[in-house]
Short mmCIF file of C-alpha atoms in Angstrom, two decimals:
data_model
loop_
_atom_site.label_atom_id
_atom_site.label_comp_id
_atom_site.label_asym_id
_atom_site.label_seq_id
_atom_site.Cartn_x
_atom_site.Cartn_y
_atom_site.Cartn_z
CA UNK A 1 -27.12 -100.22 -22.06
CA UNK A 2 -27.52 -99.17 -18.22
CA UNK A 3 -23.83 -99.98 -18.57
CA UNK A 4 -23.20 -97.79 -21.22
CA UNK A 5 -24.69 -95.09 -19.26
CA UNK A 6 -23.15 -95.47 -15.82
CA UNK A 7 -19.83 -95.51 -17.62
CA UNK A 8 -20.62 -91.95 -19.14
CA UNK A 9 -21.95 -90.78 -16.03
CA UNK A 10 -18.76 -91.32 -14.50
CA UNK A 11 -16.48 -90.00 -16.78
CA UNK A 12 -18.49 -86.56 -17.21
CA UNK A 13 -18.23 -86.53 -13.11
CA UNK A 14 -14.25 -86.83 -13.99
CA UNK A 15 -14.21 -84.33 -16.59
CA UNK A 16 -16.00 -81.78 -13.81
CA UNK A 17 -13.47 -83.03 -11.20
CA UNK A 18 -10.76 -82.62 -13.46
CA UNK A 19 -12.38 -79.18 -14.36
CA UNK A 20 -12.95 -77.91 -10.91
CA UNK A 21 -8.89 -78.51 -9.88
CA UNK A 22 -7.88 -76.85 -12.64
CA UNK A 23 -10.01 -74.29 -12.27
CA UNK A 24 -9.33 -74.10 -8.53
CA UNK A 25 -5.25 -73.75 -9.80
CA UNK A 26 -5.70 -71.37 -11.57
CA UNK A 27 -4.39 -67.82 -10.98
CA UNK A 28 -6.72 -64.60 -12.46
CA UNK A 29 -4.87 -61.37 -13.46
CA UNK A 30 -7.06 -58.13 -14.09
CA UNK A 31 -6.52 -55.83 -16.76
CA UNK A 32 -7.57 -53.11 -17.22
CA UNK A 33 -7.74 -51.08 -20.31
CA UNK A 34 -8.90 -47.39 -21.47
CA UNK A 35 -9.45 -46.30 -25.03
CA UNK A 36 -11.66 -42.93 -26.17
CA UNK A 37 -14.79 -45.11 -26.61
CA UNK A 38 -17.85 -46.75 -24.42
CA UNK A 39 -17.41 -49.45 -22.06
CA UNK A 40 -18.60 -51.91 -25.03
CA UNK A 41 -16.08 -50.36 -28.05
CA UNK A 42 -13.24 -50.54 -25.51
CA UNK A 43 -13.58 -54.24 -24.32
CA UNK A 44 -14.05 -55.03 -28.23
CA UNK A 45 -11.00 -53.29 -29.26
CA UNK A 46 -8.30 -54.19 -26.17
CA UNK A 47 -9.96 -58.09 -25.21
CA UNK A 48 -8.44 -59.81 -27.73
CA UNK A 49 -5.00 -58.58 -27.05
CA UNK A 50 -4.70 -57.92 -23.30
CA UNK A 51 -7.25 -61.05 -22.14
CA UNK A 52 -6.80 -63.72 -25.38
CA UNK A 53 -3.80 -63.08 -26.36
CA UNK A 54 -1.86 -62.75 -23.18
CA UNK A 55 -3.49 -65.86 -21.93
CA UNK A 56 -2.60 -68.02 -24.62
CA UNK A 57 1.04 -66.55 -24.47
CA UNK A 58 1.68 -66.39 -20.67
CA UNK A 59 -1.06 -67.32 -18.82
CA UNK A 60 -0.64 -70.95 -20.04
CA UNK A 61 2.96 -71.23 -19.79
CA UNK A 62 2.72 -70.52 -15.99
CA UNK A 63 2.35 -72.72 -13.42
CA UNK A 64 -0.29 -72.72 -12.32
CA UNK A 65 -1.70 -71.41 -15.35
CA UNK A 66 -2.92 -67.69 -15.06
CA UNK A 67 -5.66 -66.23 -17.18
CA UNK A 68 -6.17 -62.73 -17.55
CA UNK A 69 -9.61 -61.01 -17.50
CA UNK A 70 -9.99 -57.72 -19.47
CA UNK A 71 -12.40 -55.02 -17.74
CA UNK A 72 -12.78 -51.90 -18.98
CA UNK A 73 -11.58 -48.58 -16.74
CA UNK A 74 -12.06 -44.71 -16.72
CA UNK A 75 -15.09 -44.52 -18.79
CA UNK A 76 -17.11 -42.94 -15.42
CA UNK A 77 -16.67 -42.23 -12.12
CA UNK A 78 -17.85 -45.88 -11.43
CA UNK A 79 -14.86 -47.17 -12.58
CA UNK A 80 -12.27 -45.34 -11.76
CA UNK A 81 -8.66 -47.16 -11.98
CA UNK A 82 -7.72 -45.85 -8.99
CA UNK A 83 -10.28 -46.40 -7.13
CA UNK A 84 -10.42 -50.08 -8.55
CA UNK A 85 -6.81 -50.39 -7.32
CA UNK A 86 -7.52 -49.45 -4.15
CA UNK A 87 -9.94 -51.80 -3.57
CA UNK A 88 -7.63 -54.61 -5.03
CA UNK A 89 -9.47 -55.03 -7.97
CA UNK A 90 -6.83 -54.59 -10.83
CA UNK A 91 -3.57 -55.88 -11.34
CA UNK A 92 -2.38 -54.63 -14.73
CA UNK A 93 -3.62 -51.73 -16.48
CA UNK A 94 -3.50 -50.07 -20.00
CA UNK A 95 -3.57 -46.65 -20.34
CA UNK A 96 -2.38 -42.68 -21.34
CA UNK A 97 0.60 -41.70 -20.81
CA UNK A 98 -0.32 -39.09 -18.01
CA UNK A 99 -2.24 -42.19 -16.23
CA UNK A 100 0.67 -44.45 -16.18
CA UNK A 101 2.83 -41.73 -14.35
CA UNK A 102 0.42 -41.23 -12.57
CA UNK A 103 -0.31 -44.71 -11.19
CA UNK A 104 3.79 -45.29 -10.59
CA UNK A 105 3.82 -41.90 -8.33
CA UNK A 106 0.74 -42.81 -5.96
CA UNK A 107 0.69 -46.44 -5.96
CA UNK A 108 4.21 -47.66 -6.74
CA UNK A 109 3.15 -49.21 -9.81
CA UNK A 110 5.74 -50.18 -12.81
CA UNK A 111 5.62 -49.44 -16.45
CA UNK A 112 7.12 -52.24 -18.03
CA UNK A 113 5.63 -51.50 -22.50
CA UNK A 114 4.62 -48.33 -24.27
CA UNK A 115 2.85 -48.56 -27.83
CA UNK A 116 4.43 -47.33 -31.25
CA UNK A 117 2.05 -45.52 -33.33
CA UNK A 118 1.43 -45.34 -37.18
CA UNK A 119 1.32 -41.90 -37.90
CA UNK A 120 1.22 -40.65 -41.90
CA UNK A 121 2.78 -43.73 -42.68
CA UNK A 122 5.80 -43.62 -40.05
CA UNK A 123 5.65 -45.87 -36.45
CA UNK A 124 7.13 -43.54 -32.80
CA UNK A 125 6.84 -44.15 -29.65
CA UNK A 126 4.67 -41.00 -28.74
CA UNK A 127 1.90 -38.96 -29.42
CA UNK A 128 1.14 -35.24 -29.83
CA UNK A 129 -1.00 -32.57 -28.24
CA UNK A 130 -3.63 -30.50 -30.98
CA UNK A 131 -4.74 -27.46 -30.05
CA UNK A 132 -7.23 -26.80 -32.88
CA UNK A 133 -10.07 -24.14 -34.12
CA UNK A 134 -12.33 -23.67 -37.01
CA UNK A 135 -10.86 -22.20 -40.24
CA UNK A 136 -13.78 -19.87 -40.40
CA UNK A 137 -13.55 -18.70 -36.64
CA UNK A 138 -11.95 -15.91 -37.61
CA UNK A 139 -11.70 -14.62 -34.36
CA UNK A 140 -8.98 -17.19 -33.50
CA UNK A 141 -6.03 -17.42 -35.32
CA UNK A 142 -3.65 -17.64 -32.84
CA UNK A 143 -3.24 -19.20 -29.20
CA UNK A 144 -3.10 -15.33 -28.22
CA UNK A 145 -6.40 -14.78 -29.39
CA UNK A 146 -8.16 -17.46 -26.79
CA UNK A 147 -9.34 -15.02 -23.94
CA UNK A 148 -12.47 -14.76 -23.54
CA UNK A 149 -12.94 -18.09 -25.27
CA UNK A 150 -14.41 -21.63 -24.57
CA UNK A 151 -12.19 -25.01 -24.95
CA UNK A 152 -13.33 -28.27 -25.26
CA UNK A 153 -10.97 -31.12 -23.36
CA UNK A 154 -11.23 -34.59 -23.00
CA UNK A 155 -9.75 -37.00 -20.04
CA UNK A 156 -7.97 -35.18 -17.28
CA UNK A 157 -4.80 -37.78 -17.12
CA UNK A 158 -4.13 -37.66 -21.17
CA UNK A 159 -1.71 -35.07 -21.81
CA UNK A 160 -2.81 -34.90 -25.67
CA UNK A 161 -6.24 -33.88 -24.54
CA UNK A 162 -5.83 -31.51 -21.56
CA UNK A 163 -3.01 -31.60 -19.67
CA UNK A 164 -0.33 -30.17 -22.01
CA UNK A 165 -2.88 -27.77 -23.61
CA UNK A 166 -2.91 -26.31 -20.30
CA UNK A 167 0.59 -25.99 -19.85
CA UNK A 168 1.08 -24.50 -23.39
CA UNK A 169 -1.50 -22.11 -22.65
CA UNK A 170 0.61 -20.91 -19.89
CA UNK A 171 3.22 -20.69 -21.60
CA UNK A 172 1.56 -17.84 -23.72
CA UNK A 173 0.08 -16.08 -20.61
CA UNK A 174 -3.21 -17.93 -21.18
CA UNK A 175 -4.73 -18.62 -18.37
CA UNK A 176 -7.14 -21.39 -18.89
CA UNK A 177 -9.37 -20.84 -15.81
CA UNK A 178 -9.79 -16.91 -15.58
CA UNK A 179 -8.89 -15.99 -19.62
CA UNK A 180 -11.43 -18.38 -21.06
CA UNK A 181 -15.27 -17.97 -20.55
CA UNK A 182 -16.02 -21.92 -20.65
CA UNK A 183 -14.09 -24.91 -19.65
CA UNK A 184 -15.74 -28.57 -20.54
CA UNK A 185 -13.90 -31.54 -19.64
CA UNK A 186 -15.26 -34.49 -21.89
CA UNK A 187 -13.49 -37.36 -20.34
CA UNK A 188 -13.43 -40.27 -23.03
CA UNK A 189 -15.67 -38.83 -24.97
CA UNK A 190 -13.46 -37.38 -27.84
CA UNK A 191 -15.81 -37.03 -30.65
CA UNK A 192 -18.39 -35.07 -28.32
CA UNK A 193 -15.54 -32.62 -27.54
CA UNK A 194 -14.57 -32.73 -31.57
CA UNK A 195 -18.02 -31.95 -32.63
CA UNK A 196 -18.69 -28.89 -30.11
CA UNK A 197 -15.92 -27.40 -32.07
CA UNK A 198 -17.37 -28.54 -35.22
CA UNK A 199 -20.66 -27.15 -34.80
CA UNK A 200 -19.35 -23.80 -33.37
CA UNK A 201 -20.62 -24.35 -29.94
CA UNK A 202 -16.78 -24.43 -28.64
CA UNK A 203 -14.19 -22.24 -29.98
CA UNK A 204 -11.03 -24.49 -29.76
CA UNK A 205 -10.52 -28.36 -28.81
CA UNK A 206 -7.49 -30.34 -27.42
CA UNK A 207 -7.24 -33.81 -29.18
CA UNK A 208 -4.37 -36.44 -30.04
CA UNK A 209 -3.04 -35.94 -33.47
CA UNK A 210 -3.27 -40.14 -33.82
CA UNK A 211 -6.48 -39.94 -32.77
CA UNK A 212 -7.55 -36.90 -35.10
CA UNK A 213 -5.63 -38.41 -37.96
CA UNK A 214 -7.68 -42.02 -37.32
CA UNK A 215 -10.81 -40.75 -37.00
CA UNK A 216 -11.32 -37.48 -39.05
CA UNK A 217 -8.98 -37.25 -41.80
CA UNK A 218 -11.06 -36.04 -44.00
CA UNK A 219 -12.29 -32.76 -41.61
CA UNK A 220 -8.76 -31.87 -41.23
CA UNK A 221 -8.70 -29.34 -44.19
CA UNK A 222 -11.58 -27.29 -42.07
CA UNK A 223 -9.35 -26.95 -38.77
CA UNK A 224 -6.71 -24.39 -38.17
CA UNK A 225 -3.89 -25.97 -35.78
CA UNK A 226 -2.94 -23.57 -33.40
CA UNK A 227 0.59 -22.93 -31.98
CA UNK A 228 1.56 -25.44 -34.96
CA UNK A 229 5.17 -26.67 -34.67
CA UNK A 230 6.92 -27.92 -36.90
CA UNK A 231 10.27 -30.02 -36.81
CA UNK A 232 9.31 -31.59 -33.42
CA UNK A 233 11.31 -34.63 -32.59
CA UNK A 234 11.04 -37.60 -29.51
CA UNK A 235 13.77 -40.25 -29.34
CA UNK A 236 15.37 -39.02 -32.40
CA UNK A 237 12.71 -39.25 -35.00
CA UNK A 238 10.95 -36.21 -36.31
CA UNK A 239 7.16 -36.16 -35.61
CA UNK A 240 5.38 -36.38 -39.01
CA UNK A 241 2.04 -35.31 -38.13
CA UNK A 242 0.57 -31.41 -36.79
CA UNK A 243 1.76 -31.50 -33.28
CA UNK A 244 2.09 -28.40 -30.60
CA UNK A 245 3.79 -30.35 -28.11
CA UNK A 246 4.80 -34.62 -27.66
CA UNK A 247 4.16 -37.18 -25.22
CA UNK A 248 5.11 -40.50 -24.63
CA UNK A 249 2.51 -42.90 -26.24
CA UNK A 250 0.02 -45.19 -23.82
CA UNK A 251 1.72 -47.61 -21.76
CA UNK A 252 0.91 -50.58 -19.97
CA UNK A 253 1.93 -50.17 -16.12
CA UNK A 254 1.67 -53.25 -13.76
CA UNK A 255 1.32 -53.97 -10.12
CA UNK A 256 4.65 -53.89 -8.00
CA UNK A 257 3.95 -57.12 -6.78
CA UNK A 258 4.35 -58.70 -10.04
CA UNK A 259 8.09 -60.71 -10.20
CA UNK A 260 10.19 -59.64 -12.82
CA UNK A 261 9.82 -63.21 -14.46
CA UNK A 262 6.31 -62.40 -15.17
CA UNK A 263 6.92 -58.56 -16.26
CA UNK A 264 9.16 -59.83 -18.90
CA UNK A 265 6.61 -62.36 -20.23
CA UNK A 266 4.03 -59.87 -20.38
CA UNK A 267 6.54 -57.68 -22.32
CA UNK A 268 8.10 -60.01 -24.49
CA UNK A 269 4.75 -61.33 -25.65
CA UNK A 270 3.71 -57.55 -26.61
CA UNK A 271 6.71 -57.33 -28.51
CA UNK A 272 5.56 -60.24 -30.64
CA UNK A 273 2.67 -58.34 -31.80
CA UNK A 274 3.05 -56.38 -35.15
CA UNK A 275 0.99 -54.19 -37.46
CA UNK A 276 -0.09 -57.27 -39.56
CA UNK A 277 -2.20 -59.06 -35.70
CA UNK A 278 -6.05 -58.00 -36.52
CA UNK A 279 -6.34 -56.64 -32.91
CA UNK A 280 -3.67 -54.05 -33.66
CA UNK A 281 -4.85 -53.22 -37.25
CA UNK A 282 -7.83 -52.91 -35.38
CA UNK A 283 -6.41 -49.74 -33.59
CA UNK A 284 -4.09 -49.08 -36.08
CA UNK A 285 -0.95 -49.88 -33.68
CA UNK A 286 2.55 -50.65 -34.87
CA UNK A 287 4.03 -52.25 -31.87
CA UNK A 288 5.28 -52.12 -28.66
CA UNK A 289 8.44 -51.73 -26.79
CA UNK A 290 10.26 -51.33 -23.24
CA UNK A 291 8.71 -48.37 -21.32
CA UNK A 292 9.13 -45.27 -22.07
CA UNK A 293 10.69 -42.84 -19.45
CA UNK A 294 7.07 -40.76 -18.07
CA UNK A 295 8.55 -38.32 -15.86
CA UNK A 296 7.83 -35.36 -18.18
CA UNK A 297 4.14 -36.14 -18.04
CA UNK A 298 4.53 -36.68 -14.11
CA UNK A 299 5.84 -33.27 -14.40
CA UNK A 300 3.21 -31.86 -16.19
CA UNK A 301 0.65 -33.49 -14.26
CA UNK A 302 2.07 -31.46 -11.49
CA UNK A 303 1.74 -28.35 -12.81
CA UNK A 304 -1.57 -28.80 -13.51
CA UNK A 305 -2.11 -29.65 -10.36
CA UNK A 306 -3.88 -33.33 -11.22
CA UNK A 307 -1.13 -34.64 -9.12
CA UNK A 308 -0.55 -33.56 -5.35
CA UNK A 309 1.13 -34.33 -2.36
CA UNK A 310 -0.87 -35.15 0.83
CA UNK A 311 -0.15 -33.77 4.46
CA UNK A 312 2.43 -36.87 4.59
CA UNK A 313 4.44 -36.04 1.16
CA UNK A 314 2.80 -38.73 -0.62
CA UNK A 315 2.09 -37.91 -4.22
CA UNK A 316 -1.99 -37.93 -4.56
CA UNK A 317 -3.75 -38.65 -7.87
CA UNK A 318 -7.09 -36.49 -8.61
CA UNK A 319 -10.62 -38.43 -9.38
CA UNK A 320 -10.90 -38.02 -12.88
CA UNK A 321 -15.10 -37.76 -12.82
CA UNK A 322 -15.72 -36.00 -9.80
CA UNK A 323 -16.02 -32.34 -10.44
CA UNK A 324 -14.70 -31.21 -6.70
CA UNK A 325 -11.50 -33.22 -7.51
CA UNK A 326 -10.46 -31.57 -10.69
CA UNK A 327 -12.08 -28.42 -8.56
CA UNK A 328 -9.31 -28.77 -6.17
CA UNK A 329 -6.81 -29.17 -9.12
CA UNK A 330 -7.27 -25.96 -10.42
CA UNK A 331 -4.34 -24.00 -10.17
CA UNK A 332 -4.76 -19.89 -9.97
CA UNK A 333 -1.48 -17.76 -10.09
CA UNK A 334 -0.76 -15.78 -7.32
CA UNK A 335 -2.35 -12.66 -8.03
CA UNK A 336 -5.81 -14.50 -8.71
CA UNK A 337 -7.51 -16.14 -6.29
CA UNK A 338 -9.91 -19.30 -6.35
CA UNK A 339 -13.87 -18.90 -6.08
CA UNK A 340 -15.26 -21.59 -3.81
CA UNK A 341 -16.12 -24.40 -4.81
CA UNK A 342 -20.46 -23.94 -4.70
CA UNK A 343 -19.55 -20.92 -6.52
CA UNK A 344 -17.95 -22.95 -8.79
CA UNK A 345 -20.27 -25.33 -9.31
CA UNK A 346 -23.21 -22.34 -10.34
CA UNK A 347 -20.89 -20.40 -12.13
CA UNK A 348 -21.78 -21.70 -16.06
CA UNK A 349 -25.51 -21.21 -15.15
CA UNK A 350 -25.34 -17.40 -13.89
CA UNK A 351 -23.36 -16.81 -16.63
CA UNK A 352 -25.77 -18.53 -18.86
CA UNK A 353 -23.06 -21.06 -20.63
CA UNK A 354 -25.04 -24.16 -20.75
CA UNK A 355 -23.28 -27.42 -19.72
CA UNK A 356 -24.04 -30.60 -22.02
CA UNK A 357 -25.09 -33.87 -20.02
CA UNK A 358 -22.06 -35.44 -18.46
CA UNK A 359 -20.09 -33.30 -19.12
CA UNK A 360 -17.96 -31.06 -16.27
CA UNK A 361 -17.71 -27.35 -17.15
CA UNK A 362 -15.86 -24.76 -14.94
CA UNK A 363 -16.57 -20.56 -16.19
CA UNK A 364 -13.72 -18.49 -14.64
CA UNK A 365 -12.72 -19.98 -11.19
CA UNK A 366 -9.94 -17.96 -10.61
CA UNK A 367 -10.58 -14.19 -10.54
CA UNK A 368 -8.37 -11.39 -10.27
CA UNK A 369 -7.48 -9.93 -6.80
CA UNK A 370 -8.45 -6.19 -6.71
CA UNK A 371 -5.44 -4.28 -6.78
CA UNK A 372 -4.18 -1.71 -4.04
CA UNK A 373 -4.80 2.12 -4.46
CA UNK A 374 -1.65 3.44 -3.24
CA UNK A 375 1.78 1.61 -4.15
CA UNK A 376 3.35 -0.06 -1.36
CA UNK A 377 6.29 3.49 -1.12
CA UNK A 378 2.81 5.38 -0.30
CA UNK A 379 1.41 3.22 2.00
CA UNK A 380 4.83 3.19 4.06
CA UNK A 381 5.20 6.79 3.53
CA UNK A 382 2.00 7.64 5.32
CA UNK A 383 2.55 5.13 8.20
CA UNK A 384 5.65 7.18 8.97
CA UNK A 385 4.03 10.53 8.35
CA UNK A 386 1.20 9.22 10.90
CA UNK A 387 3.81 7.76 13.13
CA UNK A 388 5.68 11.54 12.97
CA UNK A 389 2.64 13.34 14.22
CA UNK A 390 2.00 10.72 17.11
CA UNK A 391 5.33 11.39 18.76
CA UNK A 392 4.86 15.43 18.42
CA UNK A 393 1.74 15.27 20.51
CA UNK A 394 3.51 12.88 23.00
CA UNK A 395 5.64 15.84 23.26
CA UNK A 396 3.22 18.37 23.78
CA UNK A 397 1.69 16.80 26.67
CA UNK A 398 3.68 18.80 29.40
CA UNK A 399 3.12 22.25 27.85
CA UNK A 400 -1.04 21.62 27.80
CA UNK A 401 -0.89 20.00 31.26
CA UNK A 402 0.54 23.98 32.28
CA UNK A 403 -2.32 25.65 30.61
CA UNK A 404 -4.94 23.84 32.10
CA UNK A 405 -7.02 26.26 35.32
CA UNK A 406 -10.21 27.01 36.91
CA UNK A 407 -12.71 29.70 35.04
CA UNK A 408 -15.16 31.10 37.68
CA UNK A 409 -17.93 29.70 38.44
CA UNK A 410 -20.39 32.11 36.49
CA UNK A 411 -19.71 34.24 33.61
CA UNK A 412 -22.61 37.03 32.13
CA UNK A 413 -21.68 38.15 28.84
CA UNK A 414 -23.44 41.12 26.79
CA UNK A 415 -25.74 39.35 25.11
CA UNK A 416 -27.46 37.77 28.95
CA UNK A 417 -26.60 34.09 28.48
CA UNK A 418 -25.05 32.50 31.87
CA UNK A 419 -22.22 29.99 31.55
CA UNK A 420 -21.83 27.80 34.39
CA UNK A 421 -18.89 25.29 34.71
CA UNK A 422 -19.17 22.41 37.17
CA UNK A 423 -15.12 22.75 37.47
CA UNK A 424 -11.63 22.71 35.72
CA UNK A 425 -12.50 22.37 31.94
CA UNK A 426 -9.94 19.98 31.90
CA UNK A 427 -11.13 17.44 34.10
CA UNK A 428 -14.92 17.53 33.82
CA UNK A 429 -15.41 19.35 30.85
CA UNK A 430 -18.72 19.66 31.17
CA UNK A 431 -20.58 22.97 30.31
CA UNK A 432 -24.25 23.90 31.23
CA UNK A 433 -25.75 26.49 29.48
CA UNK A 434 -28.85 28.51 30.52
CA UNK A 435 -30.85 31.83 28.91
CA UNK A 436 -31.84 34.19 30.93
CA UNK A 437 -34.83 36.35 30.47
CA UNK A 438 -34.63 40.15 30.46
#
């Protein structure tokens, strides 16, 4: 018996030995992963694809083995992908479309997979911006209508929930930081933004048409779509949803330093996946396929001023939960001008425009510059008037130099007042003036 149980003894030390090397071999990859949800909902939804899945397809086939850990990004300021890339803290990274762009322009970062969505039946590689209203706001019928307004958006690097609505604002002379009251910037947190503009606390919303089609089909009959286009199309298929404007879909963008062996694992074993996996019906993907070209939504990003360059050239990326960094993204045309930034910050609350909890609101940063009085012709036209009369009393300086004597040193007019000058009125010009009694 004490046999026995020396024998197992020493094979459970093996089995830990054995353990330990393995686990010593092994290589960890870190992906991370964003969806419109809490840090919990997220993990549930992308784990089983981008930490089971790819383990058991390419993590074990490499050698050493590799396992890759799922970790949820962008949900606060806290974890911030690009913050957790510059620390070294991610390696991989699943994400929106404006994200992705943005990650290859700052960081050098490669998107090797973009997702194919199910929309009304049909599977595309992209996505499309809402910009959407009440039916019974009948003060907003059309994008025109919007000054004066609030909007609802969601996460600053998703083109389908800000970034593009901005841009199409533009595009019909809406300014979205002087022409409407209230800005809100939900991050992930669609379905707060959605019901502000259910409840009639927001007048319009900007929201994916996937995600608006997954989550509320059945409140679509009460929204008006705004700027509605129809016919839109993106690598040669017609969009089949309400869209105002497409973007790629999300993509999954990895670390430069990855070898091209391992990219092409990573994508081939995506590929595999189909709409019949439970992890995609779980969020209702079709598929995925080669990357996507992002340099539209780099573009865009630029416009809005979410990307940057630095003093260097470099393209910068703005902080996503930090309300001075989408501050300092704020673009104003040139005949506005941009409030600072602790007038900014009180601007909602003068105005009294309340500002739900964690949420980032902006009320008119960019204000008009007075305008001049007098056209610029006037302006000249009176220098050179001015100018004019300058040079004739230049000229008239020898003629009053002539005219210039000495007036005796006391004067007694009619009326009994003495005038008494100390000298040549020219030089002193000093007058004393006495009454004399009679």
């Amino acid at each position: 018996t004490m046999l026995v149980g020396i024998l197992k003894m020493c094979v459970m030390a093996m089995m830990q030995c054995v353990a330990a090397a393995a686990a010593a071999g092994t290589t960890t990859i870190v992906v991370g992963g964003w969806q419109a949800h809490d840090a919990e909902t997220t993990t549930q939804l992308l784990a089983p694809i981008f930490q089971d899945y790819l383990t058991e397809q390419v993590g074990n086939t490499m050698s050493p083995p590799a396992k890759f850990v799922f970790r949820p990004v962008d949900i606060n300021d806290a974890t911030d992908s690009k913050d957790l890339i510059i620390k070294g803290e991610l390696d991989m990274l699943y994400t929106t479309s404006g994200s992705v762009a943005c990650k290859a322009a700052q960081f050098g970062w490669v998107p090797i997979a973009t997702q194919r969505n199910i929309v009304e039946s049909s599977v595309i590689g992209c996505d499309a911006l809402v910009v959407y209203s009440l039916k019974n706001n009948t003060a907003i019928t059309k994008v025109d209508d919007l000054e004066g307004k609030t909007a609802a958006c969601g996460f600053l690097f998703s083109g389908t929930s800000y970034y593009q609505g901005y841009q199409l604002l533009f595009e019909h002379g809406i300014l979205l930081f002087h022409d409407m009251n209230q800005v809100r910037f939900y991050g992930p947190d669609y379905e707060g933004a959605f019901q502000a503009v259910l409840s009639g606390e927001v007048d319009i919303g900007f929201a994916p048409s996937s995600w608006l089609t997954k989550n509320h089909e059945k409140e679509l009959p009460l929204l008006r779509i705004l700027d509605k286009k129809e016919g839109l199309t993106y690598e040669g298929i017609t969009y089949p949803g309400v869209a105002s404007s497409l973007t790629p879909s999300d993509g999954v963008v990895v670390s430069s330093k990855f070898g091209w062996q391992l990219k092409r694992k990573i994508v081939e074993a995506l590929q595999r996946l189909n709409a019949s996996h439970p992890a995609m019906k779980e969020l209702k993907l079709a598929g995925w396929t080669n990357a996507a070209n992002y340099a539209s939504a780099l573009t865009a990003l630029e416009h809005a001023g979410v990307v940057y360059e630095d003093d260097a050239g470099k393209k910068r990326c703005r902080d996503a939960y930090e309300m001075k960094d989408i501050f300092m993204s704020i673009q104003c045309p040139g005949d506005h001008y941009k409030v600072p930034y602790d007038v900014a910050a009180r601007q909602c609350e003068v105005a009294g425009l309340a500002c739900p909890p964690g949420v980032i609101c902006f009320c008119q940063p960019c204000v008009a510059k007075p305008k001049n009085i007098f056209s610029w012709e006037v302006v000249v036209g009176l220098c050179a008037a001015l100018y004019g009369v300058g040079l004739f009393y230049l000229a008239l300086g020898p003629l009053r130099e002539r005219g210039r004597g000495y007036i005796p040193r006391a004067a007694t007019s009619d009326d009994g007042l003495e005038s008494e000058v100390d000298g040549p009125l020219g030089s002193a010009g000093r007058r004393r003036v006495s009454l004399r009694s009679h």
